[in-house]
Amino acid sequence: GQSLEQPSEVTAVEGAIVQINCTYQTSGFYGLSWYQQHDGGAPTFLSYNALDGLEETGRFSSFLSRSDSYGYLLLQELQMKDSASYFCAVRGGATNKLIFGTGTLLAVQP
Amino acid sequence: GAGVSQSPSNKVTEKGKDVELRCDPISGHTALYWYRQSLGQGLEFLIYFQGNSAPDKSGLPSDRFSAERTGGSVSTLTIQRTQQEDSAVYLCASSLPGAHEQFFGPGTRLTVL
């Protein structure tokens, strides 16, 4: 089967740093993406890793270790607006279809 | 348009009825995807279109589900003889060919009574 594991909930305070982990077990692997979804909203793309290492985009960074089937999303200088669900997703094949994790609900507290 | 649009935004139907959900992708995006999101869950892949053809239908849960795309643009997801377990948010996404970023629409919330 195919599965992606993420913590269900994470709580942090404004200004802090939080890391959301994702471990995956899939039949194919072409890359790991992260999406943000505010309550009732459309998922929006945050980052993509095809190769091992760290990708940085502003306050957000994403890491991938293909040998460990593991990745994480790092959010720095947390803001209240970062409260949302975060999904990791594996690009599972040449069609670019995404296999999503169950999501991590991040609550940022003042 | 500026982004992916979907209609209707909400649909309430009775068990056994057929429903049609529409997706208008971003202009020029030849790849189109349908996903389903149940309450508090991740997104579940349903079907992928490249142009008007669907090379990957592996996520369609049963033969009650079908989809088509015309003119390389608008797509319609049809659910026949709806069941209560079909209740979910149906999300459409589009992307440029080969691109890893998918742009999602706001979804259609389907409730089957």
Coordinates of N, CA and C in Angstrom, one line a residue:
Chain A
G1 N 0.8 -1.2 0.0 CA 0.0 0.0 0.0 C 0.8 1.2 0.0
Q2 N 0.2 2.4 0.0 CA 0.9 3.6 0.0 C 0.4 4.4 1.2
S3 N 1.3 5.0 1.9 CA 0.9 5.8 3.1 C 1.9 6.9 3.3
L4 N 1.4 8.0 3.9 CA 2.2 9.1 4.3 C 1.7 9.4 5.7
E5 N 2.7 9.5 6.7 CA 2.4 9.7 8.1 C 2.8 11.1 8.5
Q6 N 1.9 11.8 9.1 CA 2.2 13.1 9.7 C 1.6 13.2 11.0
P7 N 2.1 14.1 11.9 CA 1.4 14.3 13.2 C 0.1 14.9 12.9
S8 N -0.9 14.6 13.7 CA -2.2 15.1 13.4 C -2.4 16.6 13.8
E9 N -1.7 17.0 14.9 CA -1.8 18.4 15.4 C -0.5 18.8 16.0
V10 N -0.2 20.1 15.8 CA 1.0 20.8 16.3 C 0.5 22.1 16.8
T11 N 1.0 22.5 18.0 CA 0.7 23.8 18.6 C 2.0 24.6 18.8
A12 N 2.1 25.9 18.4 CA 3.3 26.7 18.7 C 2.8 28.1 18.9
V13 N 3.8 28.9 19.4 CA 3.5 30.3 19.7 C 4.0 31.2 18.6
E14 N 3.4 32.4 18.5 CA 3.9 33.4 17.5 C 5.4 33.6 17.6
G15 N 6.1 33.7 16.5 CA 7.5 34.0 16.5 C 8.4 32.8 16.6
A16 N 7.8 31.7 17.0 CA 8.6 30.4 17.2 C 8.8 29.7 15.9
I17 N 9.6 28.6 16.0 CA 9.9 27.8 14.8 C 9.2 26.4 15.0
V18 N 8.6 25.9 14.0 CA 7.9 24.6 14.1 C 8.3 23.7 13.0
Q19 N 8.5 22.4 13.2 CA 8.8 21.4 12.2 C 7.7 20.4 12.1
I20 N 7.2 20.2 10.9 CA 6.2 19.2 10.7 C 6.8 18.0 9.9
N21 N 6.8 16.8 10.4 CA 7.5 15.7 9.8 C 6.6 14.9 8.9
C22 N 7.1 14.2 8.0 CA 6.4 13.4 7.1 C 7.2 12.2 6.7
T23 N 6.7 11.0 7.0 CA 7.3 9.8 6.5 C 6.4 9.1 5.5
Y24 N 7.0 8.5 4.5 CA 6.2 8.0 3.4 C 6.6 6.6 3.0
Q25 N 5.6 5.9 2.5 CA 5.9 4.5 2.0 C 5.0 4.4 0.7
T26 N 5.6 4.6 -0.4 CA 4.9 4.6 -1.7 C 5.6 3.7 -2.7
S27 N 4.8 3.3 -3.7 CA 5.4 2.4 -4.7 C 6.2 3.1 -5.7
G28 N 6.0 4.4 -5.8 CA 6.9 5.2 -6.7 C 7.1 6.5 -6.0
F29 N 8.3 7.1 -6.3 CA 8.6 8.4 -5.7 C 9.3 9.3 -6.7
Y30 N 8.7 10.4 -7.0 CA 9.2 11.4 -7.9 C 9.5 12.7 -7.2
G31 N 9.0 12.9 -6.0 CA 9.3 14.1 -5.3 C 8.2 14.3 -4.2
L32 N 8.6 15.2 -3.2 CA 7.7 15.4 -2.1 C 7.3 16.9 -2.1
S33 N 6.0 17.1 -2.0 CA 5.4 18.5 -2.0 C 4.8 18.8 -0.7
W34 N 4.7 20.0 -0.4 CA 3.9 20.5 0.8 C 2.9 21.5 0.4
Y35 N 1.7 21.3 0.9 CA 0.6 22.2 0.6 C 0.0 22.7 1.9
Q36 N -0.5 24.0 1.9 CA -1.2 24.6 3.0 C -2.7 24.7 2.7
Q37 N -3.5 24.5 3.7 CA -4.9 24.6 3.5 C -5.5 25.3 4.7
H38 N -6.1 26.5 4.5 CA -6.8 27.1 5.6 C -8.2 26.5 5.6
D39 N -8.8 26.6 6.8 CA -10.1 26.0 7.0 C -11.1 26.4 5.9
G40 N -11.6 25.4 5.1 CA -12.6 25.7 4.1 C -12.0 26.2 2.8
G41 N -10.7 26.3 2.7 CA -10.1 26.9 1.6 C -9.5 25.9 0.6
A42 N -8.9 26.4 -0.5 CA -8.2 25.5 -1.4 C -6.8 25.3 -0.9
P43 N -6.3 24.1 -1.1 CA -4.9 23.9 -0.8 C -4.0 24.7 -1.7
T44 N -2.9 25.3 -1.1 CA -2.0 26.1 -1.9 C -0.6 25.5 -1.8
F45 N 0.1 25.5 -2.9 CA 1.5 25.0 -2.9 C 2.5 25.8 -2.1
L46 N 3.3 25.0 -1.4 CA 4.3 25.7 -0.6 C 5.7 25.4 -1.1
S47 N 6.0 24.1 -1.3 CA 7.4 23.7 -1.7 C 7.4 22.3 -2.3
Y48 N 8.5 22.0 -2.9 CA 8.7 20.8 -3.6 C 10.2 20.4 -3.5
N49 N 10.4 19.1 -3.1 CA 11.8 18.5 -3.1 C 11.8 17.3 -4.0
A50 N 12.7 17.3 -4.9 CA 12.9 16.1 -5.7 C 14.2 15.4 -5.3
L51 N 15.1 16.2 -4.8 CA 16.4 15.6 -4.4 C 16.6 15.9 -2.9
D52 N 17.6 15.1 -2.3 CA 17.9 15.2 -0.9 C 18.4 16.6 -0.6
G53 N 18.0 17.1 0.6 CA 18.5 18.4 1.0 C 17.4 19.3 1.4
L54 N 17.8 20.6 1.6 CA 16.9 21.6 2.1 C 16.6 22.6 1.0
E55 N 15.4 23.0 0.9 CA 14.9 24.0 0.0 C 14.3 25.1 0.8
E56 N 14.7 26.3 0.6 CA 14.2 27.5 1.4 C 13.5 28.4 0.5
T57 N 12.3 28.8 1.1 CA 11.4 29.8 0.4 C 10.9 30.7 1.5
G58 N 11.6 31.8 1.7 CA 11.2 32.8 2.7 C 11.2 32.2 4.1
R59 N 10.1 32.3 4.8 CA 10.0 31.7 6.1 C 9.8 30.2 6.2
F60 N 9.5 29.6 5.0 CA 9.3 28.2 4.9 C 10.5 27.5 4.3
S61 N 10.9 26.3 4.9 CA 11.9 25.5 4.3 C 11.4 24.1 4.3
S62 N 11.9 23.3 3.3 CA 11.5 21.9 3.3 C 12.7 21.0 3.1
F63 N 12.7 19.9 3.7 CA 13.8 19.0 3.7 C 13.4 17.6 3.2
L64 N 14.3 16.9 2.5 CA 14.0 15.6 2.0 C 15.2 14.7 2.2
S65 N 14.9 13.5 2.7 CA 15.9 12.4 2.7 C 15.3 11.2 2.1
R66 N 15.7 10.9 0.8 CA 15.1 9.8 0.1 C 15.5 8.4 0.7
S67 N 16.7 8.4 1.2 CA 17.1 7.1 1.8 C 16.3 6.7 3.1
D68 N 15.8 7.7 3.8 CA 15.0 7.5 5.0 C 13.5 7.6 4.7
S69 N 13.1 7.9 3.5 CA 11.7 8.1 3.1 C 11.1 9.1 4.1
Y70 N 11.7 10.2 4.2 CA 11.4 11.2 5.3 C 11.6 12.6 4.8
G71 N 10.7 13.5 5.2 CA 10.8 14.9 4.9 C 10.2 15.7 6.0
Y72 N 10.5 17.0 6.0 CA 9.8 17.9 6.9 C 9.7 19.3 6.3
L73 N 8.7 20.0 6.9 CA 8.5 21.4 6.6 C 8.8 22.2 7.8
L74 N 9.6 23.2 7.6 CA 10.1 24.0 8.7 C 9.5 25.4 8.5
L75 N 8.7 25.9 9.5 CA 8.1 27.2 9.5 C 8.8 28.1 10.5
Q76 N 9.4 29.2 10.1 CA 10.0 30.1 11.0 C 9.2 31.4 11.2
E77 N 9.5 32.0 12.3 CA 8.9 33.3 12.6 C 7.4 33.2 12.5
L78 N 6.8 32.2 13.2 CA 5.4 31.9 13.0 C 4.5 33.1 13.2
Q79 N 3.5 33.2 12.4 CA 2.5 34.3 12.5 C 1.1 33.6 12.7
M80 N 0.2 34.4 13.2 CA -1.1 33.8 13.4 C -1.7 33.3 12.1
K81 N -1.4 34.0 11.0 CA -2.0 33.5 9.7 C -1.5 32.2 9.3
D82 N -0.4 31.7 9.9 CA 0.1 30.4 9.6 C -0.8 29.2 10.1
S83 N -1.7 29.6 11.0 CA -2.6 28.5 11.5 C -3.4 28.0 10.3
A84 N -3.2 26.7 10.1 CA -3.8 26.0 8.9 C -3.5 24.5 9.0
S85 N -4.0 23.8 8.0 CA -3.5 22.4 7.9 C -2.4 22.3 6.9
Y86 N -1.5 21.5 7.1 CA -0.3 21.3 6.2 C -0.3 19.8 5.8
F87 N -0.2 19.6 4.5 CA -0.2 18.3 3.9 C 1.1 18.0 3.2
C88 N 1.7 16.9 3.4 CA 2.8 16.5 2.6 C 2.1 15.6 1.5
A89 N 2.8 15.5 0.3 CA 2.2 14.8 -0.8 C 3.3 14.3 -1.6
V90 N 3.2 13.0 -2.0 CA 4.2 12.4 -2.9 C 3.7 12.4 -4.3
R91 N 4.6 12.9 -5.2 CA 4.3 12.7 -6.6 C 4.6 11.3 -6.9
G92 N 3.5 10.6 -7.3 CA 3.6 9.1 -7.3 C 4.0 8.5 -8.7
G93 N 4.1 9.4 -9.7 CA 4.4 8.8 -11.0 C 4.5 9.8 -12.1
A94 N 4.6 9.4 -13.3 CA 4.8 10.3 -14.4 C 3.6 11.2 -14.6
T95 N 2.4 10.8 -14.1 CA 1.3 11.6 -14.3 C 1.2 12.8 -13.4
N96 N 2.1 12.9 -12.4 CA 2.2 13.9 -11.4 C 1.0 13.9 -10.4
K97 N 0.3 12.8 -10.4 CA -0.8 12.7 -9.4 C -0.2 12.7 -8.0
L98 N -0.9 13.3 -7.1 CA -0.3 13.5 -5.7 C -1.0 12.5 -4.8
I99 N -0.2 11.9 -4.0 CA -0.7 11.0 -2.9 C -0.5 11.8 -1.6
F100 N -1.6 12.1 -0.9 CA -1.5 13.1 0.2 C -1.4 12.3 1.5
G101 N -0.8 12.9 2.5 CA -0.8 12.5 3.9 C -2.2 13.0 4.5
T102 N -2.4 12.7 5.7 CA -3.7 13.0 6.4 C -3.7 14.4 6.9
G103 N -2.5 15.1 6.9 CA -2.5 16.5 7.2 C -2.2 16.7 8.7
T104 N -1.5 17.9 8.9 CA -1.2 18.3 10.3 C -1.8 19.7 10.5
L105 N -2.6 19.7 11.6 CA -3.3 21.0 11.9 C -2.4 21.8 12.8
L106 N -1.9 22.9 12.3 CA -1.1 23.8 13.1 C -1.9 24.9 13.7
A107 N -1.8 25.0 15.0 CA -2.4 26.1 15.8 C -1.3 27.0 16.3
V108 N -1.3 28.3 15.9 CA -0.4 29.3 16.3 C -1.1 30.1 17.4
Q109 N -0.5 30.1 18.6 CA -1.1 30.9 19.7 C -0.3 32.2 19.9
P110 N -1.0 33.2 20.4 CA -0.3 34.5 20.7 C 0.6 34.4 21.9
Chain B
G1 N -9.5 32.9 -16.8 CA -9.7 33.4 -15.4 C -8.4 33.4 -14.7
A2 N -8.4 34.0 -13.5 CA -7.1 34.1 -12.7 C -6.8 32.8 -12.0
G3 N -7.8 32.0 -11.7 CA -7.5 30.8 -11.0 C -8.4 29.7 -11.4
V4 N -8.4 28.5 -10.8 CA -9.3 27.4 -11.0 C -10.6 27.7 -10.4
S5 N -11.7 27.5 -11.1 CA -13.0 27.7 -10.6 C -13.8 26.4 -10.7
Q6 N -14.7 26.3 -9.7 CA -15.5 25.1 -9.6 C -16.9 25.5 -9.3
S7 N -17.9 24.7 -9.8 CA -19.3 25.0 -9.6 C -20.0 23.7 -9.5
P8 N -21.1 23.6 -8.7 CA -21.5 24.6 -7.7 C -20.5 24.6 -6.5
S9 N -20.6 25.6 -5.7 CA -19.7 25.6 -4.5 C -20.3 24.6 -3.4
N10 N -21.6 24.4 -3.4 CA -22.3 23.5 -2.5 C -23.3 22.8 -3.3
K11 N -23.5 21.5 -3.0 CA -24.5 20.7 -3.6 C -25.1 19.7 -2.6
V12 N -26.4 19.8 -2.4 CA -27.1 18.9 -1.5 C -28.0 18.1 -2.4
T13 N -27.9 16.8 -2.3 CA -28.7 15.9 -3.1 C -29.3 14.7 -2.3
E14 N -30.2 14.1 -2.8 CA -30.8 12.9 -2.1 C -30.1 11.6 -2.6
K15 N -30.0 10.7 -1.8 CA -29.4 9.4 -2.1 C -30.1 8.8 -3.4
G16 N -29.3 8.4 -4.3 CA -29.8 7.8 -5.5 C -29.8 8.7 -6.7
K17 N -29.7 10.0 -6.4 CA -29.7 11.0 -7.5 C -28.3 11.1 -8.2
D18 N -28.3 11.6 -9.4 CA -27.0 11.8 -10.1 C -26.6 13.3 -9.9
V19 N -25.3 13.5 -9.8 CA -24.8 14.9 -9.7 C -23.7 15.1 -10.7
E20 N -23.6 16.4 -11.1 CA -22.5 16.8 -12.0 C -21.7 18.0 -11.4
L21 N -20.4 17.8 -11.3 CA -19.5 18.9 -10.7 C -18.6 19.4 -11.8
R22 N -18.5 20.7 -11.9 CA -17.8 21.3 -13.0 C -16.5 21.9 -12.5
C23 N -15.5 21.9 -13.4 CA -14.2 22.5 -13.1 C -13.7 23.3 -14.3
D24 N -13.3 24.5 -14.1 CA -12.7 25.4 -15.1 C -11.2 25.6 -14.7
P25 N -10.3 25.0 -15.4 CA -8.9 25.1 -15.0 C -8.3 26.5 -15.5
I26 N -7.1 26.7 -15.1 CA -6.4 27.9 -15.5 C -6.1 27.7 -17.0
S27 N -6.3 28.8 -17.7 CA -6.1 28.8 -19.2 C -4.6 28.3 -19.5
G28 N -4.5 27.4 -20.4 CA -3.2 26.9 -20.8 C -2.7 25.7 -20.0
H29 N -3.4 25.4 -18.9 CA -3.0 24.2 -18.1 C -3.6 23.0 -18.7
T30 N -2.7 22.2 -19.3 CA -3.3 21.0 -20.0 C -3.5 19.8 -19.0
A31 N -2.9 19.8 -17.9 CA -3.1 18.8 -16.9 C -4.2 19.2 -15.9
L32 N -5.1 18.2 -15.7 CA -6.2 18.5 -14.8 C -6.4 17.3 -13.9
Y33 N -6.6 17.5 -12.6 CA -6.8 16.5 -11.6 C -8.1 16.7 -10.8
W34 N -8.7 15.6 -10.5 CA -9.8 15.6 -9.5 C -9.3 14.9 -8.2
Y35 N -9.6 15.5 -7.1 CA -9.4 14.9 -5.8 C -10.6 14.9 -5.0
R36 N -10.7 14.1 -3.9 CA -11.8 14.1 -3.0 C -11.2 14.2 -1.6
Q37 N -11.9 15.1 -0.8 CA -11.4 15.3 0.6 C -12.6 15.1 1.6
S38 N -12.5 14.0 2.3 CA -13.6 13.8 3.3 C -13.2 14.6 4.6
L39 N -14.2 14.8 5.4 CA -14.0 15.7 6.6 C -12.8 15.3 7.4
G40 N -11.9 16.2 7.6 CA -10.7 16.0 8.4 C -9.7 15.1 7.9
Q41 N -9.8 14.8 6.6 CA -8.9 13.8 6.0 C -8.0 14.5 4.9
G42 N -7.1 13.8 4.4 CA -6.2 14.2 3.3 C -7.0 14.1 2.0
L43 N -6.3 14.6 1.0 CA -7.0 14.5 -0.3 C -6.7 13.2 -1.0
E44 N -7.7 12.6 -1.6 CA -7.7 11.3 -2.3 C -7.8 11.6 -3.8
F45 N -6.7 11.1 -4.5 CA -6.7 11.2 -6.0 C -7.8 10.4 -6.6
L46 N -8.5 11.1 -7.6 CA -9.6 10.4 -8.3 C -9.2 10.1 -9.8
I47 N -8.8 11.1 -10.5 CA -8.6 11.0 -12.0 C -7.7 12.1 -12.5
Y48 N -6.9 11.8 -13.5 CA -6.0 12.8 -14.1 C -6.3 12.9 -15.6
F49 N -6.3 14.1 -16.1 CA -6.5 14.3 -17.5 C -5.2 15.0 -18.1
Q50 N -4.8 14.6 -19.2 CA -3.8 15.4 -20.0 C -4.5 15.7 -21.3
G51 N -4.8 17.0 -21.5 CA -5.7 17.3 -22.6 C -7.1 16.8 -22.4
N52 N -7.7 16.1 -23.4 CA -9.0 15.5 -23.2 C -9.0 14.1 -22.8
S53 N -7.8 13.5 -22.7 CA -7.7 12.1 -22.4 C -7.4 11.9 -21.0
A54 N -7.8 10.7 -20.4 CA -7.6 10.4 -19.0 C -6.7 9.2 -18.9
P55 N -5.4 9.4 -18.9 CA -4.5 8.2 -18.8 C -4.4 7.6 -17.4
D56 N -5.0 8.2 -16.4 CA -5.0 7.6 -15.1 C -6.3 7.9 -14.4
K57 N -7.1 6.8 -14.3 CA -8.4 6.8 -13.7 C -8.4 5.9 -12.4
S58 N -7.2 5.6 -12.0 CA -7.0 4.6 -10.9 C -7.7 5.0 -9.6
G59 N -8.0 6.2 -9.4 CA -8.6 6.6 -8.1 C -10.1 6.6 -8.1
L60 N -10.8 6.5 -9.2 CA -12.2 6.5 -9.2 C -12.7 5.3 -8.3
P61 N -13.5 5.6 -7.3 CA -13.9 4.5 -6.3 C -14.8 3.4 -6.8
S62 N -15.6 3.8 -7.8 CA -16.5 2.8 -8.4 C -17.0 3.2 -9.8
D63 N -17.7 2.3 -10.4 CA -18.2 2.7 -11.8 C -19.3 3.7 -11.7
R64 N -19.7 4.1 -10.6 CA -20.7 5.2 -10.5 C -20.0 6.6 -10.8
F65 N -18.7 6.6 -10.7 CA -18.0 7.8 -10.9 C -17.4 7.8 -12.3
S66 N -17.6 9.0 -13.0 CA -17.0 9.2 -14.3 C -16.6 10.6 -14.5
A67 N -15.8 10.9 -15.4 CA -15.4 12.3 -15.7 C -15.0 12.4 -17.2
E68 N -15.2 13.6 -17.6 CA -14.8 13.9 -19.0 C -14.3 15.3 -19.1
R69 N -13.5 15.6 -20.1 CA -12.9 16.9 -20.3 C -13.1 17.2 -21.8
T70 N -13.5 18.4 -22.1 CA -13.7 18.8 -23.5 C -12.9 20.0 -23.8
G71 N -12.5 20.1 -25.1 CA -11.7 21.3 -25.5 C -10.5 21.5 -24.8
G72 N -10.0 20.5 -24.1 CA -8.8 20.7 -23.3 C -8.9 21.7 -22.2
S73 N -10.2 21.9 -21.8 CA -10.4 22.9 -20.8 C -11.3 22.4 -19.7
V74 N -12.6 22.7 -19.8 CA -13.6 22.4 -18.8 C -13.7 20.8 -18.6
S75 N -13.8 20.5 -17.3 CA -14.0 19.1 -16.9 C -15.3 18.9 -16.1
T76 N -15.9 17.8 -16.3 CA -17.1 17.5 -15.5 C -16.9 16.1 -14.8
L77 N -17.2 16.1 -13.5 CA -17.1 14.9 -12.7 C -18.6 14.5 -12.5
T78 N -19.0 13.3 -12.9 CA -20.4 12.9 -12.7 C -20.4 11.7 -11.7
I79 N -21.3 11.8 -10.7 CA -21.5 10.7 -9.8 C -23.0 10.2 -10.0
Q80 N -23.1 9.0 -10.3 CA -24.5 8.4 -10.5 C -24.9 7.7 -9.3
R81 N -26.2 7.8 -9.1 CA -26.8 7.0 -8.0 C -26.0 7.3 -6.7
T82 N -26.0 8.5 -6.3 CA -25.2 8.9 -5.2 C -25.5 8.2 -3.9
Q83 N -24.5 8.0 -3.1 CA -24.6 7.3 -1.8 C -24.1 8.3 -0.7
Q84 N -24.5 8.0 0.5 CA -24.1 8.9 1.6 C -22.6 8.9 1.8
E85 N -21.9 7.9 1.5 CA -20.4 7.9 1.6 C -19.8 8.7 0.5
D86 N -20.5 9.2 -0.5 CA -20.0 10.1 -1.5 C -19.9 11.5 -0.9
S87 N -20.5 11.8 0.2 CA -20.4 13.1 0.8 C -18.9 13.5 1.1
A88 N -18.5 14.6 0.5 CA -17.1 15.1 0.6 C -17.0 16.4 -0.1
V89 N -15.8 16.9 0.0 CA -15.4 18.1 -0.8 C -14.7 17.6 -2.0
Y90 N -15.1 17.9 -3.2 CA -14.5 17.5 -4.4 C -13.6 18.7 -5.0
L91 N -12.3 18.4 -5.1 CA -11.4 19.5 -5.5 C -10.8 19.2 -6.9
C92 N -10.7 20.2 -7.6 CA -10.1 20.1 -8.9 C -8.8 20.9 -8.9
A93 N -7.8 20.4 -9.6 CA -6.5 21.1 -9.7 C -6.0 21.1 -11.1
S94 N -5.3 22.1 -11.5 CA -4.7 22.1 -12.8 C -3.2 22.5 -12.8
S95 N -2.5 22.1 -13.8 CA -1.1 22.5 -13.8 C -0.6 22.5 -15.3
L96 N 0.6 23.2 -15.4 CA 1.3 23.1 -16.7 C 1.8 21.7 -16.9
P97 N 2.0 21.3 -18.1 CA 2.5 19.9 -18.3 C 3.9 19.7 -17.7
G98 N 4.0 18.7 -16.9 CA 5.2 18.3 -16.3 C 5.6 19.2 -15.0
A99 N 4.7 20.1 -14.7 CA 5.0 21.0 -13.6 C 4.6 20.3 -12.3
H100 N 5.4 20.5 -11.2 CA 5.0 19.9 -9.9 C 4.0 20.7 -9.1
E101 N 3.9 21.9 -9.4 CA 2.9 22.7 -8.6 C 1.5 22.6 -9.3
Q102 N 0.6 22.2 -8.4 CA -0.8 22.1 -8.8 C -1.6 23.3 -8.2
F103 N -2.5 23.9 -9.0 CA -3.3 25.0 -8.5 C -4.7 24.4 -8.3
F104 N -5.2 24.6 -7.1 CA -6.5 24.0 -6.7 C -7.6 25.0 -6.8
G105 N -8.8 24.5 -7.1 CA -10.0 25.3 -7.0 C -10.5 25.3 -5.6
P106 N -11.6 26.0 -5.4 CA -12.2 26.1 -4.0 C -13.0 24.9 -3.6
G107 N -13.3 24.0 -4.6 CA -14.0 22.8 -4.3 C -15.5 22.9 -4.3
T108 N -16.1 21.7 -4.5 CA -17.5 21.6 -4.4 C -17.8 20.7 -3.2
R109 N -18.6 21.3 -2.2 CA -19.0 20.5 -1.1 C -20.3 19.7 -1.4
L110 N -20.1 18.4 -1.5 CA -21.3 17.5 -1.8 C -21.8 16.9 -0.5
T111 N -23.1 17.0 -0.3 CA -23.8 16.4 0.8 C -24.9 15.5 0.2
V112 N -24.8 14.2 0.6 CA -25.8 13.3 0.1 C -26.7 12.9 1.3
L113 N -28.0 13.2 1.2 CA -28.9 13.0 2.4 C -29.5 11.6 2.3

